[in-house]
């Protein structure tokens, strides 16, 4: 079975659905019910642009079991034009070239097979924009 957390986050994972606080404009992804910055409770749903810039990145050499086949790979915090920050894997490039400021597009990809049953989990991965 996919984990409850994964199932709960499916709408935001599939549609890049985020929340924007009507009080202060803070964008959170996945959407939260209470704004982390002003504690406001009026949150509107927005869809993020499927692109952004790398804010910070790291190269994973010793990954969790489900990702063993892919090491080494780059993980990055990507900020979209709306100001949302997502942690994603950056693919289709040399991991060491993933640096702050890199422009990426967010593409819908297979993330991993979960557990021995091989349930497929999909989500977004970042790909450098040529
Ligand atoms: Zn707020």
PDB file of N, CA, C and O and ligand atoms in Angstrom, residues 20-27 34-43, ligand 1:
ATOM      1  N   UNK A  20      -2.408  29.732  -1.253  1.00  0.00           N
ATOM      2  CA  UNK A  20      -1.907  31.090  -1.065  1.00  0.00           C
ATOM      3  C   UNK A  20      -2.762  31.778  -0.009  1.00  0.00           C
ATOM      4  O   UNK A  20      -3.994  31.792  -0.105  1.00  0.00           O
ATOM      5  N   UNK A  21      -2.101  32.327   0.968  1.00  0.00           N
ATOM      6  CA  UNK A  21      -2.790  33.006   2.061  1.00  0.00           C
ATOM      7  C   UNK A  21      -3.409  34.304   1.555  1.00  0.00           C
ATOM      8  O   UNK A  21      -2.737  35.123   0.930  1.00  0.00           O
ATOM      9  N   UNK A  22      -4.706  34.481   1.831  1.00  0.00           N
ATOM     10  CA  UNK A  22      -5.369  35.709   1.387  1.00  0.00           C
ATOM     11  C   UNK A  22      -4.946  36.891   2.245  1.00  0.00           C
ATOM     12  O   UNK A  22      -5.088  38.041   1.848  1.00  0.00           O
ATOM     13  N   UNK A  23      -4.428  36.612   3.419  1.00  0.00           N
ATOM     14  CA  UNK A  23      -4.000  37.684   4.300  1.00  0.00           C
ATOM     15  C   UNK A  23      -2.653  38.278   3.903  1.00  0.00           C
ATOM     16  O   UNK A  23      -2.528  39.486   3.696  1.00  0.00           O
ATOM     17  N   UNK A  24      -1.637  37.424   3.755  1.00  0.00           N
ATOM     18  CA  UNK A  24      -0.294  37.957   3.528  1.00  0.00           C
ATOM     19  C   UNK A  24       0.322  37.516   2.207  1.00  0.00           C
ATOM     20  O   UNK A  24       1.410  37.948   1.849  1.00  0.00           O
ATOM     21  N   UNK A  25      -0.344  36.620   1.475  1.00  0.00           N
ATOM     22  CA  UNK A  25       0.162  36.229   0.165  1.00  0.00           C
ATOM     23  C   UNK A  25       1.169  35.095   0.180  1.00  0.00           C
ATOM     24  O   UNK A  25       1.670  34.687  -0.863  1.00  0.00           O
ATOM     25  N   UNK A  26       1.464  34.570   1.348  1.00  0.00           N
ATOM     26  CA  UNK A  26       2.427  33.467   1.464  1.00  0.00           C
ATOM     27  C   UNK A  26       1.910  32.231   0.719  1.00  0.00           C
ATOM     28  O   UNK A  26       0.767  31.833   0.870  1.00  0.00           O
ATOM     29  N   UNK A  27       2.788  31.636  -0.103  1.00  0.00           N
ATOM     30  CA  UNK A  27       2.419  30.443  -0.856  1.00  0.00           C
ATOM     31  C   UNK A  27       3.075  29.221  -0.228  1.00  0.00           C
ATOM     32  O   UNK A  27       4.274  29.225   0.049  1.00  0.00           O
ATOM     33  N   UNK A  34      -3.584  26.445   7.622  1.00  0.00           N
ATOM     34  CA  UNK A  34      -3.262  27.664   8.375  1.00  0.00           C
ATOM     35  C   UNK A  34      -1.950  28.222   7.844  1.00  0.00           C
ATOM     36  O   UNK A  34      -0.978  27.494   7.671  1.00  0.00           O
ATOM     37  N   UNK A  35      -1.940  29.522   7.566  1.00  0.00           N
ATOM     38  CA  UNK A  35      -0.737  30.153   7.032  1.00  0.00           C
ATOM     39  C   UNK A  35       0.405  30.079   8.057  1.00  0.00           C
ATOM     40  O   UNK A  35       0.241  30.491   9.194  1.00  0.00           O
ATOM     41  N   UNK A  36       1.573  29.559   7.634  1.00  0.00           N
ATOM     42  CA  UNK A  36       2.702  29.459   8.568  1.00  0.00           C
ATOM     43  C   UNK A  36       3.295  30.826   8.899  1.00  0.00           C
ATOM     44  O   UNK A  36       4.036  30.976   9.864  1.00  0.00           O
ATOM     45  N   UNK A  37       2.988  31.834   8.087  1.00  0.00           N
ATOM     46  CA  UNK A  37       3.604  33.114   8.380  1.00  0.00           C
ATOM     47  C   UNK A  37       2.725  34.058   9.177  1.00  0.00           C
ATOM     48  O   UNK A  37       3.210  34.721  10.087  1.00  0.00           O
ATOM     49  N   UNK A  38       1.398  34.096   8.914  1.00  0.00           N
ATOM     50  CA  UNK A  38       0.557  35.042   9.685  1.00  0.00           C
ATOM     51  C   UNK A  38      -0.551  34.333  10.456  1.00  0.00           C
ATOM     52  O   UNK A  38      -1.371  34.995  11.084  1.00  0.00           O
ATOM     53  N   UNK A  39      -0.587  33.011  10.413  1.00  0.00           N
ATOM     54  CA  UNK A  39      -1.605  32.194  11.091  1.00  0.00           C
ATOM     55  C   UNK A  39      -3.000  32.406  10.499  1.00  0.00           C
ATOM     56  O   UNK A  39      -4.001  31.994  11.096  1.00  0.00           O
ATOM     57  N   UNK A  40      -3.086  33.053   9.344  1.00  0.00           N
ATOM     58  CA  UNK A  40      -4.385  33.260   8.710  1.00  0.00           C
ATOM     59  C   UNK A  40      -4.991  31.928   8.267  1.00  0.00           C
ATOM     60  O   UNK A  40      -4.269  30.968   8.000  1.00  0.00           O
ATOM     61  N   UNK A  41      -6.315  31.877   8.222  1.00  0.00           N
ATOM     62  CA  UNK A  41      -6.979  30.638   7.860  1.00  0.00           C
ATOM     63  C   UNK A  41      -7.690  30.713   6.518  1.00  0.00           C
ATOM     64  O   UNK A  41      -8.370  29.776   6.109  1.00  0.00           O
ATOM     65  N   UNK A  42      -7.580  31.851   5.841  1.00  0.00           N
ATOM     66  CA  UNK A  42      -8.185  31.951   4.524  1.00  0.00           C
ATOM     67  C   UNK A  42      -7.125  31.653   3.470  1.00  0.00           C
ATOM     68  O   UNK A  42      -6.315  32.499   3.115  1.00  0.00           O
ATOM     69  N   UNK A  43      -7.151  30.418   2.991  1.00  0.00           N
ATOM     70  CA  UNK A  43      -6.146  29.960   2.040  1.00  0.00           C
ATOM     71  C   UNK A  43      -6.845  29.641   0.717  1.00  0.00           C
ATOM     72  O   UNK A  43      -7.806  28.882   0.692  1.00  0.00           O
TER      73      UNK A  43
HETATM   74 ZN1  LIG B   1      -0.545  34.610   5.778  1.00  0.00          ZN
END
